[in-house]
XYZ file of N, CA and C in Angstrom:
549
model
N 84.044 83.988 90.536
C 82.804 83.766 91.088
C 82.688 84.947 92.059
N 81.585 85.716 91.904
C 81.299 86.734 92.680
C 79.955 86.643 93.213
N 79.730 87.079 94.643
C 78.519 87.023 95.229
C 78.066 88.463 95.580
N 77.032 88.992 95.081
C 76.804 90.310 95.380
C 75.834 90.287 96.695
N 76.322 90.732 97.694
C 75.632 90.714 99.120
C 75.915 92.111 99.666
N 74.990 92.431 100.664
C 75.219 93.681 101.284
C 76.437 93.699 102.181
N 77.004 94.841 102.367
C 78.161 94.774 103.291
C 77.681 94.681 104.719
N 78.563 94.490 105.715
C 78.259 94.489 107.010
C 77.258 95.523 107.409
N 76.270 95.112 108.185
C 75.213 95.975 108.616
C 75.805 97.023 109.612
N 74.958 98.148 109.934
C 75.297 99.026 110.872
C 74.582 98.822 112.150
N 73.601 98.036 112.241
C 72.779 97.720 113.335
C 72.774 96.131 113.490
N 72.793 95.741 114.827
C 72.636 94.163 114.973
C 71.245 93.596 114.614
N 71.203 92.468 113.943
C 70.018 92.006 113.439
C 68.956 91.693 114.587
N 69.464 91.168 115.688
C 68.556 90.679 116.634
C 68.119 91.967 117.484
N 69.050 92.710 118.171
C 68.574 93.743 118.959
C 68.242 95.065 118.364
N 68.821 95.317 117.093
C 68.606 96.576 116.468
C 69.557 97.727 116.950
N 70.458 97.372 117.834
C 71.442 98.363 118.442
C 72.574 98.575 117.316
N 73.063 99.963 117.426
C 74.101 100.204 116.444
C 75.326 99.533 116.839
N 76.201 99.076 115.843
C 77.404 98.525 116.067
C 78.453 99.597 116.716
N 79.360 99.202 117.533
C 80.431 100.013 118.149
C 81.646 99.550 117.667
N 82.687 100.421 117.573
C 83.981 99.956 117.115
C 84.468 98.787 117.992
N 84.923 97.695 117.398
C 85.560 96.495 117.958
C 84.435 95.620 118.525
N 83.166 95.741 118.336
C 82.118 94.813 118.741
C 82.467 93.439 118.047
N 82.276 92.359 118.659
C 82.390 91.087 117.947
C 81.090 90.702 117.263
N 81.166 90.732 115.875
C 80.073 90.548 115.096
C 80.088 89.072 114.471
N 79.026 88.416 114.638
C 78.800 87.090 114.108
C 78.032 87.381 112.860
N 78.578 86.937 111.603
C 77.905 87.057 110.391
C 77.495 85.678 109.776
N 76.380 85.578 109.361
C 75.741 84.284 108.768
C 75.408 84.597 107.317
N 75.761 83.621 106.382
C 75.468 83.704 104.909
C 74.415 82.554 104.959
N 73.179 82.989 104.715
C 71.997 82.080 104.825
C 71.147 82.049 103.449
N 70.373 81.093 103.384
C 69.273 81.061 102.348
C 68.024 81.037 103.007
N 67.277 82.184 102.742
C 65.889 82.340 103.332
C 64.909 81.362 102.772
N 63.754 81.229 103.363
C 62.655 80.305 103.017
C 62.201 80.874 101.448
N 62.426 82.087 101.159
C 62.042 82.488 99.780
C 63.044 82.130 98.741
N 64.176 81.538 99.272
C 65.374 81.127 98.394
C 66.332 82.230 98.105
N 66.107 83.438 98.759
C 67.009 84.621 98.632
C 68.308 84.222 99.518
N 69.341 84.611 99.088
C 70.549 84.368 99.891
C 70.806 85.751 100.550
N 71.098 85.760 101.832
C 71.132 86.916 102.638
C 72.305 86.839 103.645
N 72.668 87.965 104.105
C 73.727 88.102 105.154
C 73.029 88.548 106.425
N 73.361 87.945 107.581
C 72.623 88.461 108.800
C 73.938 88.574 109.803
N 73.839 89.945 110.244
C 74.935 90.355 111.131
C 74.454 90.592 112.564
N 75.000 89.923 113.685
C 74.539 90.237 115.024
C 75.676 90.144 115.980
N 75.459 90.675 117.110
C 76.426 90.704 118.090
C 76.732 89.186 118.627
N 77.978 88.923 118.692
C 78.277 87.613 119.010
C 77.593 87.048 120.245
N 77.271 87.831 121.221
C 76.719 87.358 122.416
C 75.151 87.154 122.194
N 74.476 87.838 121.218
C 73.146 87.558 120.822
C 72.972 86.273 120.042
N 74.058 85.606 119.635
C 73.948 84.376 118.893
C 72.927 83.381 119.156
N 72.744 83.152 120.587
C 71.867 82.228 120.967
C 70.323 82.530 120.812
N 70.118 83.969 120.723
C 68.771 84.412 120.439
C 68.376 84.393 118.894
N 69.307 84.032 117.966
C 69.141 84.271 116.585
C 68.568 83.039 116.090
N 67.564 82.933 115.331
C 66.926 81.665 114.818
C 67.344 81.709 113.433
N 68.252 81.008 112.865
C 68.672 81.200 111.475
C 67.772 80.319 110.686
N 67.634 80.665 109.442
C 66.816 79.866 108.505
C 67.250 78.482 108.509
N 66.594 77.602 107.613
C 66.864 76.219 107.574
C 68.308 75.915 107.004
N 68.695 76.759 106.224
C 70.071 76.503 105.657
C 71.012 77.646 105.862
N 72.236 77.268 106.405
C 73.134 78.301 106.707
C 74.422 77.902 105.837
N 74.966 78.748 104.973
C 76.026 78.327 104.268
C 77.343 78.392 104.903
N 77.503 79.452 105.797
C 78.754 79.572 106.566
C 78.460 80.666 107.723
N 79.287 80.691 108.582
C 79.232 81.619 109.709
C 80.731 82.106 110.030
N 80.884 83.254 110.339
C 82.144 83.828 110.678
C 82.008 85.106 111.739
N 83.131 85.311 112.483
C 83.032 86.221 113.519
C 84.186 87.169 113.186
N 83.877 88.522 113.242
C 84.858 89.617 113.003
C 84.686 90.755 114.016
N 85.763 91.476 114.181
C 85.611 92.715 114.988
C 85.068 93.771 114.089
N 84.107 94.566 114.568
C 83.495 95.677 113.747
C 84.572 96.837 113.711
N 84.575 97.376 112.567
C 85.325 98.560 112.213
C 84.489 99.568 111.356
N 84.538 100.711 111.719
C 83.754 101.798 110.943
C 84.436 101.964 109.562
N 83.597 102.052 108.635
C 84.168 102.274 107.238
C 84.688 103.581 107.196
N 85.886 103.638 106.320
C 86.549 104.939 106.121
C 85.917 105.741 104.913
N 85.871 106.998 105.071
C 85.220 107.780 104.060
C 85.715 107.451 102.622
N 87.071 107.171 102.501
C 87.560 107.002 101.263
C 87.371 105.569 100.630
N 86.692 104.612 101.465
C 86.460 103.327 100.904
C 85.386 103.401 99.840
N 85.680 102.594 98.835
C 84.687 102.494 97.783
C 83.518 101.565 98.117
N 82.314 102.201 98.274
C 81.121 101.300 98.703
C 80.703 100.306 97.750
N 80.922 100.511 96.433
C 80.540 99.565 95.382
C 81.453 98.174 95.585
N 82.717 98.539 95.819
C 83.624 97.392 96.037
C 83.166 96.501 97.322
N 82.836 97.134 98.335
C 82.592 96.422 99.552
C 81.296 95.678 99.450
N 80.419 95.944 98.379
C 79.226 95.187 98.183
C 79.581 93.737 97.566
N 80.653 93.660 97.001
C 80.854 92.421 96.347
C 81.643 91.405 97.373
N 81.143 90.288 97.611
C 81.659 89.273 98.414
C 82.371 88.198 97.431
N 83.540 88.176 97.082
C 84.104 87.284 96.214
C 84.503 85.932 96.763
N 84.709 85.000 95.940
C 85.087 83.662 96.485
C 86.460 83.797 97.269
N 87.293 84.659 96.815
C 88.646 84.838 97.325
C 88.493 85.413 98.691
N 87.667 86.543 98.974
C 87.617 87.155 100.341
C 86.787 86.323 101.152
N 85.843 85.510 100.667
C 85.104 84.531 101.654
C 86.042 83.416 102.078
N 86.847 83.060 101.182
C 87.924 82.061 101.645
C 88.756 82.670 102.686
N 89.314 83.782 102.446
C 90.146 84.356 103.470
C 89.385 84.579 104.815
N 88.175 84.988 104.779
C 87.394 85.177 106.090
C 87.227 83.891 106.864
N 86.815 82.709 105.976
C 86.519 81.523 106.753
C 87.689 80.806 107.054
N 88.834 80.972 106.296
C 90.100 80.214 106.777
C 91.101 81.053 107.682
N 90.823 82.311 107.893
C 91.649 83.017 108.781
C 91.869 82.322 110.131
N 93.198 82.414 110.548
C 93.674 81.780 111.804
C 92.662 82.036 112.993
N 92.109 83.225 113.003
C 91.193 83.656 114.208
C 89.782 83.146 114.018
N 89.423 82.619 112.867
C 88.044 82.064 112.566
C 87.913 80.679 113.364
N 86.616 80.582 113.870
C 86.364 79.484 114.484
C 86.043 78.372 113.524
N 86.671 77.118 113.631
C 86.403 76.143 112.644
C 85.074 75.495 112.980
N 84.298 75.214 111.915
C 82.923 74.722 111.947
C 82.592 73.746 110.909
N 81.910 72.760 111.285
C 81.533 71.644 110.389
C 80.650 72.213 109.168
N 79.984 73.237 109.525
C 79.103 74.053 108.538
C 79.892 74.690 107.439
N 80.998 75.188 107.841
C 81.816 75.860 106.898
C 82.822 75.079 106.034
N 83.179 73.863 106.723
C 84.242 73.096 105.963
C 83.977 72.694 104.723
N 82.837 72.144 104.242
C 82.642 71.795 102.708
C 82.806 72.997 101.888
N 82.240 74.130 102.276
C 82.434 75.371 101.335
C 83.847 75.782 101.339
N 84.522 75.788 102.433
C 85.921 76.174 102.492
C 86.756 75.220 101.620
N 86.532 73.995 101.733
C 87.256 73.008 100.856
C 86.968 73.172 99.333
N 85.737 73.517 98.964
C 85.442 73.845 97.589
C 86.045 75.082 97.158
N 86.044 76.131 98.036
C 86.670 77.488 97.682
C 88.105 77.298 97.446
N 88.818 76.357 98.342
C 90.252 76.176 98.153
C 90.491 75.507 96.851
N 89.677 74.515 96.434
C 89.946 73.883 95.209
C 89.696 74.869 94.118
N 88.626 75.661 94.103
C 88.623 76.643 93.067
C 89.661 77.550 92.931
N 90.021 78.164 94.041
C 91.065 79.218 94.107
C 92.467 78.640 93.742
N 92.758 77.318 94.110
C 93.891 76.693 93.749
C 93.963 76.610 92.204
N 93.000 76.260 91.695
C 92.830 76.165 90.110
C 93.024 77.492 89.314
N 92.512 78.609 90.111
C 92.677 79.889 89.465
C 94.065 80.482 89.934
N 94.983 79.697 90.659
C 96.263 80.096 90.889
C 96.371 81.258 91.831
N 95.282 81.449 92.592
C 95.248 82.399 93.666
C 95.851 81.931 95.070
N 95.731 80.675 95.245
C 96.329 79.990 96.392
C 97.092 78.845 95.859
N 98.120 78.377 96.684
C 98.888 77.283 96.262
C 99.222 76.321 97.511
N 99.047 75.100 97.147
C 99.270 74.011 98.238
C 100.635 74.034 98.685
N 100.977 74.075 99.975
C 102.325 74.184 100.475
C 102.729 72.973 101.350
N 101.617 72.137 101.640
C 102.025 70.949 102.463
C 100.802 70.663 103.447
N 101.131 69.791 104.458
C 100.046 69.400 105.361
C 100.672 69.658 106.765
N 99.714 69.793 107.643
C 100.103 69.923 109.119
C 100.671 68.580 109.604
N 101.409 68.715 110.685
C 102.009 67.479 111.204
C 101.136 66.299 111.374
N 99.738 66.595 111.742
C 98.928 65.451 111.994
C 98.185 65.046 110.565
N 98.504 65.640 109.623
C 97.962 65.386 108.162
C 96.427 65.672 108.235
N 95.873 66.284 109.036
C 94.440 66.655 109.072
C 94.191 68.009 108.471
N 95.107 68.848 108.144
C 94.793 70.052 107.321
C 95.783 70.285 106.224
N 95.384 70.875 105.229
C 96.296 71.299 104.049
C 96.629 72.702 104.333
N 97.840 73.002 104.122
C 98.290 74.518 104.285
C 98.451 75.042 102.838
N 97.696 76.187 102.706
C 97.728 76.874 101.345
C 98.299 78.273 101.571
N 99.030 78.702 100.550
C 99.567 80.022 100.623
C 98.803 80.909 99.631
N 98.238 82.069 100.151
C 97.459 82.979 99.374
C 98.577 83.800 98.547
N 98.655 83.649 97.246
C 99.773 84.175 96.400
C 99.787 85.688 96.496
N 98.756 86.486 96.423
C 99.031 87.889 96.504
C 99.470 88.478 97.893
N 99.208 87.794 98.893
C 99.657 88.192 100.188
C 100.744 87.468 100.929
N 100.951 86.113 100.407
C 101.844 85.084 101.025
C 101.413 84.783 102.364
N 100.123 84.953 102.735
C 99.703 84.547 104.015
C 99.330 83.082 103.907
N 99.624 82.284 105.032
C 99.287 80.830 105.000
C 97.916 80.563 105.647
N 97.181 79.550 105.099
C 95.920 79.245 105.623
C 95.747 77.808 105.727
N 95.113 77.322 106.648
C 94.871 75.747 106.878
C 93.445 75.540 106.612
N 93.276 74.368 105.714
C 92.026 73.931 105.500
C 91.804 72.408 105.718
N 90.760 72.114 106.389
C 90.566 70.651 106.722
C 90.711 69.797 105.614
N 91.362 68.593 105.533
C 91.466 67.639 104.499
C 90.063 67.054 104.231
N 89.686 66.929 103.056
C 88.407 66.265 102.727
C 88.537 65.425 101.567
N 87.457 64.631 101.395
C 87.424 63.631 100.307
C 86.604 64.349 99.174
N 87.145 65.018 98.192
C 86.306 65.626 97.216
C 85.955 64.635 96.125
N 85.003 63.830 96.512
C 84.588 62.717 95.580
C 83.256 63.180 94.972
N 82.658 62.314 94.224
C 81.327 62.615 93.555
C 80.187 62.928 94.639
N 80.209 62.251 95.675
C 79.214 62.457 96.666
C 79.360 63.870 97.314
N 80.521 64.384 97.480
C 80.849 65.739 98.026
C 80.303 66.807 97.017
N 80.568 66.604 95.730
C 80.082 67.589 94.738
C 78.585 67.521 94.672
N 78.010 66.407 94.720
C 76.646 66.262 94.555
C 75.862 66.949 95.700
N 76.525 66.776 96.911
C 75.956 67.362 98.084
C 76.019 68.874 98.022
N 77.129 69.459 97.565
C 77.426 70.974 97.643
C 76.714 71.522 96.333
N 76.482 70.793 95.195
C 75.982 71.372 93.956
C 74.766 72.327 94.112
N 73.780 72.016 94.897
C 72.570 72.537 94.985
C 72.796 73.918 95.693
N 73.599 73.859 96.850
C 73.845 75.124 97.564
C 74.646 76.037 96.830
N 75.680 75.555 95.979
C 76.394 76.488 95.251
C 75.553 77.060 94.207
N 74.704 76.351 93.620
C 73.796 76.912 92.503
C 72.996 78.130 93.074
N 72.602 77.965 94.337
C 71.818 79.142 94.771
C 72.830 80.402 95.097
N 73.944 80.055 95.594
C 74.966 81.189 95.822
C 75.440 81.838 94.465
N 75.816 81.049 93.488
C 76.361 81.653 92.316
C 75.558 81.666 91.084
N 74.470 81.019 91.106
C 73.478 80.890 90.058
C 73.741 79.634 89.245
N 72.805 79.106 88.832
C 72.944 77.933 87.930
C 73.167 78.223 86.508
N 74.068 77.431 85.847
C 74.384 77.803 84.415
C 73.038 77.654 83.621
N 72.913 78.469 82.601
C 71.839 78.391 81.657
C 71.980 76.916 80.920
N 70.842 76.307 80.714
C 70.907 75.045 80.042
C 71.395 75.238 78.605
N 72.154 74.311 78.027
C 72.782 74.579 76.767
C 71.672 73.985 75.905
N 71.474 74.748 74.771
C 70.601 74.325 73.818
C 71.234 73.318 72.903
N 70.493 72.275 72.603
C 71.082 71.163 71.883
C 71.095 71.663 70.372
N 72.389 71.440 69.788
C 72.519 71.879 68.297
C 72.184 70.522 67.565
N 71.319 70.662 66.721
C 70.935 69.648 65.772
C 71.653 69.864 64.499
N 72.495 68.898 64.105
C 73.220 69.107 62.858
C 72.214 69.135 61.639
N 72.515 70.123 60.786
C 71.564 70.239 59.521
C 71.935 69.220 58.803
N 70.779 68.425 58.209
C 71.060 67.467 57.250
C 71.175 67.957 55.724
N 72.055 67.425 55.137
C 72.299 67.825 53.709
C 71.147 67.363 52.895
N 70.737 68.159 51.900
C 69.665 67.640 51.000
C 70.097 66.358 50.245
N 69.257 65.575 50.116
C 69.699 64.341 49.325
C 70.033 64.625 47.847
N 71.180 64.058 47.417
C 71.647 64.425 46.113
C 71.077 63.259 45.115
N 70.715 63.635 44.125
C 70.127 62.667 43.047
C 71.268 61.769 42.600
N 71.018 60.474 42.422
C 71.988 59.599 42.074
C 71.992 59.447 40.463
N 73.088 59.676 39.731
C 73.146 59.763 38.404
C 72.963 58.228 37.869
N 72.106 58.033 36.855
C 72.033 56.734 36.275
C 72.480 56.614 34.952
């Protein structure tokens, strides 16, 4: 699953000021009123002045770093399920009720793809501990009940993020011509 979004902006969404090295940037993955999925980056201290659209998929905060000249800009345009999971589950990420269902779904999907592996639970049994197989980094994900209601709730939002599958055309079996009965 890949999401094609713009990389981090160079100016803050609210104030229009250029980012400086190590500024704390709050990033929102949102669905605009038009249905478009967009990324909004703003200075963390401007967060109170930002009026997000009706639906926010997730929010995360990172320190801004200037892009290196040798970085591949086409690669940074792709926000994959794997790096979205790593961003949202990072130990320094602020836990949020908004992010939790998406994080739980991403964990399920990445575990199925064998990119992460369940290693156990925290002492209070409130979070699952996953190991990211390529880096061996451990991440904690809140335990959730992944039942039918969970998937129905998240289905519409995921459809907008990753696209809805094309409806399958129904295959009608061809009927064999009637064979004459010998008399």
